[in-house]
């Protein structure tokens, strides 16, 4: 029978902070969300004013590239910036080809639906994607799935929070897309960016902060007997 352990409030606070930071980093951080929001804002602003699809689309691409260059100069990760450049460029290309301004937003909308489906499937098969992403970042790897049922349940519940977020976005954006209302589609896309993202981050943090602490792989490795190096 394993010995009982009292909950250390300081350690609990540390774990909660780690979860909070890891959640933000996993979804691109505040900087990543800003980088994804600004190009869409530039597009909808210019299109509303000029009604010129080419100027609006390629201006958005230019802003995205500029943001990526700034990251490169500051030696920050380009992982999320690259995805932003690619997504905006594809959206601009599709919109230019179709001649429909609303198609600028179509790739990111489809991507959001696919992510929502992926999160839902992962939760249903008991491999919640949030746990897969956060486990290595928190030093627990996949111990949450085999040795920590409380965290498995928490990761599953938090993953459904993100499924709900993607579903709400799709339910609002696609009717506006089908109606061809470019201005309101752009406004909705911006409004459904950072604010709901922060809500989902908070709810996920709230769920995980009440879960059992992670079983960290490094802690288990430290339990192995160390070689005897006593001086003679």
CSV table of C-alpha atoms in Angstrom, one decimal:
chain,number,residue,atom,x,y,z
A,1,UNK,CA,0.0,0.0,0.0
A,2,UNK,CA,1.5,3.3,-1.1
A,3,UNK,CA,2.0,6.1,1.5
A,4,UNK,CA,-0.4,9.0,1.4
A,5,UNK,CA,0.8,12.4,0.4
A,6,UNK,CA,-0.5,15.7,1.7
A,7,UNK,CA,-1.3,18.3,-0.8
A,8,UNK,CA,1.4,21.0,-0.8
A,9,UNK,CA,-0.3,24.4,-1.6
A,10,UNK,CA,2.9,25.9,-3.0
A,11,UNK,CA,3.3,22.9,-5.3
A,12,UNK,CA,-0.4,23.1,-6.3
A,13,UNK,CA,0.1,26.8,-7.2
A,14,UNK,CA,3.2,25.9,-9.2
A,15,UNK,CA,1.4,23.1,-11.1
A,16,UNK,CA,-1.5,25.5,-11.9
A,17,UNK,CA,0.9,28.1,-13.2
A,18,UNK,CA,2.6,25.5,-15.4
A,19,UNK,CA,-0.8,24.5,-16.8
A,20,UNK,CA,-1.7,28.1,-17.4
A,21,UNK,CA,1.5,28.9,-19.3
A,22,UNK,CA,1.5,25.6,-21.2
A,23,UNK,CA,-2.1,26.1,-22.3
A,24,UNK,CA,-1.3,29.6,-23.7
A,25,UNK,CA,1.9,28.4,-25.4
A,26,UNK,CA,0.1,25.4,-26.9
A,27,UNK,CA,-2.3,27.6,-28.7
A,28,UNK,CA,0.2,30.0,-30.0
A,29,UNK,CA,0.3,32.5,-27.1
A,30,UNK,CA,-1.2,35.9,-27.1
A,31,UNK,CA,1.3,37.0,-29.7
A,32,UNK,CA,0.2,34.2,-32.0
A,33,UNK,CA,-3.4,35.1,-31.7
A,34,UNK,CA,-2.6,38.7,-32.5
A,35,UNK,CA,-0.6,37.6,-35.5
A,36,UNK,CA,-3.7,35.6,-36.7
A,37,UNK,CA,-6.1,38.4,-36.0
A,38,UNK,CA,-4.3,41.4,-37.7
A,39,UNK,CA,-4.3,40.1,-41.3
A,40,UNK,CA,-8.1,39.4,-41.2
A,41,UNK,CA,-8.7,42.9,-39.7
A,42,UNK,CA,-6.6,44.5,-42.5
A,43,UNK,CA,-8.5,42.5,-45.2
A,44,UNK,CA,-12.0,43.3,-43.9
A,45,UNK,CA,-11.1,47.0,-43.3
A,46,UNK,CA,-9.6,47.5,-46.8
A,47,UNK,CA,-12.4,45.6,-48.5
A,48,UNK,CA,-15.1,47.5,-46.7
A,49,UNK,CA,-13.5,50.8,-47.8
A,50,UNK,CA,-12.3,50.0,-51.3
A,51,UNK,CA,-14.3,46.9,-52.4
A,52,UNK,CA,-11.1,45.9,-54.2
A,53,UNK,CA,-10.5,42.2,-53.6
A,54,UNK,CA,-6.9,42.2,-54.9
A,55,UNK,CA,-5.7,45.1,-52.8
A,56,UNK,CA,-7.4,43.7,-49.7
A,57,UNK,CA,-6.2,40.1,-50.1
A,58,UNK,CA,-2.5,40.9,-50.9
A,59,UNK,CA,-2.3,43.6,-48.2
A,60,UNK,CA,-3.3,40.9,-45.7
A,61,UNK,CA,-0.7,38.6,-47.1
A,62,UNK,CA,1.9,41.4,-46.8
A,63,UNK,CA,1.0,42.1,-43.2
A,64,UNK,CA,1.3,38.4,-42.4
A,65,UNK,CA,4.7,38.2,-44.0
A,66,UNK,CA,5.8,41.3,-42.1
A,67,UNK,CA,4.8,39.8,-38.8
A,68,UNK,CA,6.7,36.6,-39.6
A,69,UNK,CA,9.8,38.7,-40.4
A,70,UNK,CA,9.5,40.5,-37.1
A,71,UNK,CA,9.4,37.2,-35.3
A,72,UNK,CA,12.5,36.1,-37.3
A,73,UNK,CA,14.4,39.2,-36.4
A,74,UNK,CA,13.5,38.7,-32.7
A,75,UNK,CA,14.5,35.1,-33.0
A,76,UNK,CA,11.1,33.9,-31.9
A,77,UNK,CA,9.5,30.6,-33.0
A,78,UNK,CA,8.1,30.6,-36.6
A,79,UNK,CA,5.9,27.6,-36.0
A,80,UNK,CA,2.6,29.6,-35.7
A,81,UNK,CA,3.8,32.4,-37.9
A,82,UNK,CA,4.4,30.0,-40.8
A,83,UNK,CA,0.9,28.5,-40.4
A,84,UNK,CA,-0.5,32.0,-40.5
A,85,UNK,CA,1.4,33.0,-43.6
A,86,UNK,CA,0.3,29.8,-45.4
A,87,UNK,CA,-3.3,30.1,-44.3
A,88,UNK,CA,-3.7,33.8,-45.4
A,89,UNK,CA,-1.9,33.1,-48.7
A,90,UNK,CA,-4.2,30.2,-49.5
A,91,UNK,CA,-7.2,32.2,-48.6
A,92,UNK,CA,-6.1,35.1,-50.7
A,93,UNK,CA,-5.4,32.8,-53.7
A,94,UNK,CA,-8.8,31.1,-53.4
A,95,UNK,CA,-10.6,34.5,-53.1
A,96,UNK,CA,-8.7,35.8,-56.2
A,97,UNK,CA,-9.5,32.7,-58.2
A,98,UNK,CA,-13.2,32.6,-57.3
A,99,UNK,CA,-13.7,36.4,-57.3
A,100,UNK,CA,-15.7,36.0,-54.0
A,101,UNK,CA,-14.2,38.0,-51.1
A,102,UNK,CA,-15.8,35.7,-48.5
A,103,UNK,CA,-13.5,32.9,-49.8
A,104,UNK,CA,-10.6,34.6,-48.1
A,105,UNK,CA,-11.9,33.2,-44.8
A,106,UNK,CA,-12.9,29.8,-46.1
A,107,UNK,CA,-9.6,27.9,-45.5
A,108,UNK,CA,-9.4,28.9,-41.9
A,109,UNK,CA,-13.1,28.1,-41.4
A,110,UNK,CA,-12.6,24.6,-42.8
A,111,UNK,CA,-9.5,24.2,-40.7
A,112,UNK,CA,-11.5,25.1,-37.6
A,113,UNK,CA,-14.1,22.5,-38.4
A,114,UNK,CA,-11.5,19.8,-38.9
A,115,UNK,CA,-9.8,20.7,-35.6
A,116,UNK,CA,-13.2,20.5,-33.9
A,117,UNK,CA,-13.8,17.0,-35.3
A,118,UNK,CA,-10.2,15.9,-34.4
A,119,UNK,CA,-10.7,17.1,-30.8
A,120,UNK,CA,-14.1,15.4,-30.5
A,121,UNK,CA,-12.8,12.1,-31.9
A,122,UNK,CA,-9.8,12.2,-29.6
A,123,UNK,CA,-12.1,12.7,-26.6
A,124,UNK,CA,-14.4,9.9,-27.7
A,125,UNK,CA,-11.5,7.4,-28.0
A,126,UNK,CA,-10.1,8.4,-24.7
A,127,UNK,CA,-7.0,10.0,-26.1
A,128,UNK,CA,-8.0,13.7,-25.5
A,129,UNK,CA,-5.9,15.9,-27.7
A,130,UNK,CA,-5.3,18.4,-24.9
A,131,UNK,CA,-3.6,15.8,-22.8
A,132,UNK,CA,-1.5,14.7,-25.8
A,133,UNK,CA,-0.4,18.2,-26.3
A,134,UNK,CA,0.1,19.3,-22.7
A,135,UNK,CA,1.5,16.0,-21.2
A,136,UNK,CA,5.0,16.4,-22.6
A,137,UNK,CA,5.1,20.1,-21.8
A,138,UNK,CA,4.2,19.4,-18.1
A,139,UNK,CA,6.7,16.6,-17.8
A,140,UNK,CA,4.1,13.9,-17.4
A,141,UNK,CA,4.2,12.6,-21.0
A,142,UNK,CA,1.3,10.0,-21.2
A,143,UNK,CA,1.2,8.9,-17.5
A,144,UNK,CA,-2.1,10.8,-17.3
A,145,UNK,CA,-3.7,8.1,-19.4
A,146,UNK,CA,-2.4,4.9,-17.8
A,147,UNK,CA,-1.7,6.0,-14.2
A,148,UNK,CA,-3.8,9.0,-13.4
A,149,UNK,CA,-7.5,8.5,-14.2
A,150,UNK,CA,-8.4,11.8,-12.6
A,151,UNK,CA,-6.3,13.7,-15.1
A,152,UNK,CA,-7.6,11.6,-18.0
A,153,UNK,CA,-11.1,12.7,-17.0
A,154,UNK,CA,-10.0,16.3,-16.7
A,155,UNK,CA,-8.2,16.3,-20.0
A,156,UNK,CA,-11.3,14.8,-21.6
A,157,UNK,CA,-13.6,17.4,-20.2
A,158,UNK,CA,-11.2,20.3,-21.1
A,159,UNK,CA,-11.0,18.9,-24.7
A,160,UNK,CA,-14.8,19.1,-25.0
A,161,UNK,CA,-14.5,22.8,-24.1
A,162,UNK,CA,-12.5,23.3,-27.3
A,163,UNK,CA,-14.9,21.2,-29.3
A,164,UNK,CA,-17.7,23.5,-28.2
A,165,UNK,CA,-15.6,26.6,-29.1
A,166,UNK,CA,-15.0,25.3,-32.7
A,167,UNK,CA,-18.7,24.3,-33.0
A,168,UNK,CA,-19.8,27.8,-31.9
A,169,UNK,CA,-17.5,29.5,-34.4
A,170,UNK,CA,-18.7,27.3,-37.2
A,171,UNK,CA,-22.4,27.9,-36.3
A,172,UNK,CA,-21.9,31.6,-36.6
A,173,UNK,CA,-19.4,32.0,-39.4
A,174,UNK,CA,-20.8,29.6,-42.1
A,175,UNK,CA,-24.2,31.3,-42.3
A,176,UNK,CA,-22.5,34.6,-42.8
A,177,UNK,CA,-20.2,33.0,-45.4
A,178,UNK,CA,-23.2,31.5,-47.3
A,179,UNK,CA,-25.0,34.8,-47.2
A,180,UNK,CA,-21.9,36.5,-48.8
A,181,UNK,CA,-21.8,39.2,-46.1
A,182,UNK,CA,-18.1,39.9,-46.2
A,183,UNK,CA,-18.0,42.7,-43.7
A,184,UNK,CA,-19.9,41.0,-41.0
A,185,UNK,CA,-18.1,37.7,-41.7
A,186,UNK,CA,-14.8,39.6,-41.1
A,187,UNK,CA,-16.1,41.2,-38.0
A,188,UNK,CA,-17.4,37.9,-36.6
A,189,UNK,CA,-14.1,36.2,-37.5
A,190,UNK,CA,-12.2,38.8,-35.4
A,191,UNK,CA,-14.7,38.8,-32.6
A,192,UNK,CA,-14.6,35.0,-32.4
A,193,UNK,CA,-10.8,35.0,-32.2
A,194,UNK,CA,-9.1,36.2,-29.0
A,195,UNK,CA,-12.1,36.6,-26.6
A,196,UNK,CA,-13.5,33.0,-27.0
A,197,UNK,CA,-9.9,31.7,-27.0
A,198,UNK,CA,-9.2,33.3,-23.6
A,199,UNK,CA,-12.5,31.9,-22.3
A,200,UNK,CA,-11.6,28.4,-23.5
A,201,UNK,CA,-8.1,28.8,-21.9
A,202,UNK,CA,-9.6,29.9,-18.6
A,203,UNK,CA,-12.2,27.0,-18.5
A,204,UNK,CA,-9.5,24.5,-19.4
A,205,UNK,CA,-7.2,25.9,-16.7
A,206,UNK,CA,-10.1,25.7,-14.2
A,207,UNK,CA,-10.8,22.1,-15.0
A,208,UNK,CA,-7.2,21.0,-14.9
A,209,UNK,CA,-6.4,23.0,-11.7
A,210,UNK,CA,-8.9,20.8,-9.9
A,211,UNK,CA,-7.5,17.6,-11.3
A,212,UNK,CA,-4.9,15.4,-9.5
A,213,UNK,CA,-1.3,16.7,-9.9
A,214,UNK,CA,0.6,15.2,-12.8
A,215,UNK,CA,2.8,12.2,-12.3
A,216,UNK,CA,6.0,13.5,-13.8
A,217,UNK,CA,8.3,11.1,-15.6
A,218,UNK,CA,11.4,12.9,-14.2
A,219,UNK,CA,10.2,12.3,-10.6
A,220,UNK,CA,9.9,8.6,-11.3
A,221,UNK,CA,13.4,8.4,-12.8
A,222,UNK,CA,14.8,10.1,-9.7
A,223,UNK,CA,13.5,7.2,-7.6
A,224,UNK,CA,16.0,4.8,-9.1
A,225,UNK,CA,18.9,4.0,-6.7
A,226,UNK,CA,21.9,6.3,-7.4
A,227,UNK,CA,25.4,4.8,-7.7
A,228,UNK,CA,27.4,5.0,-4.6
A,229,UNK,CA,30.2,7.5,-5.0
A,230,UNK,CA,31.2,7.8,-1.3
A,231,UNK,CA,34.7,9.0,-0.7
A,232,UNK,CA,37.1,6.6,1.0
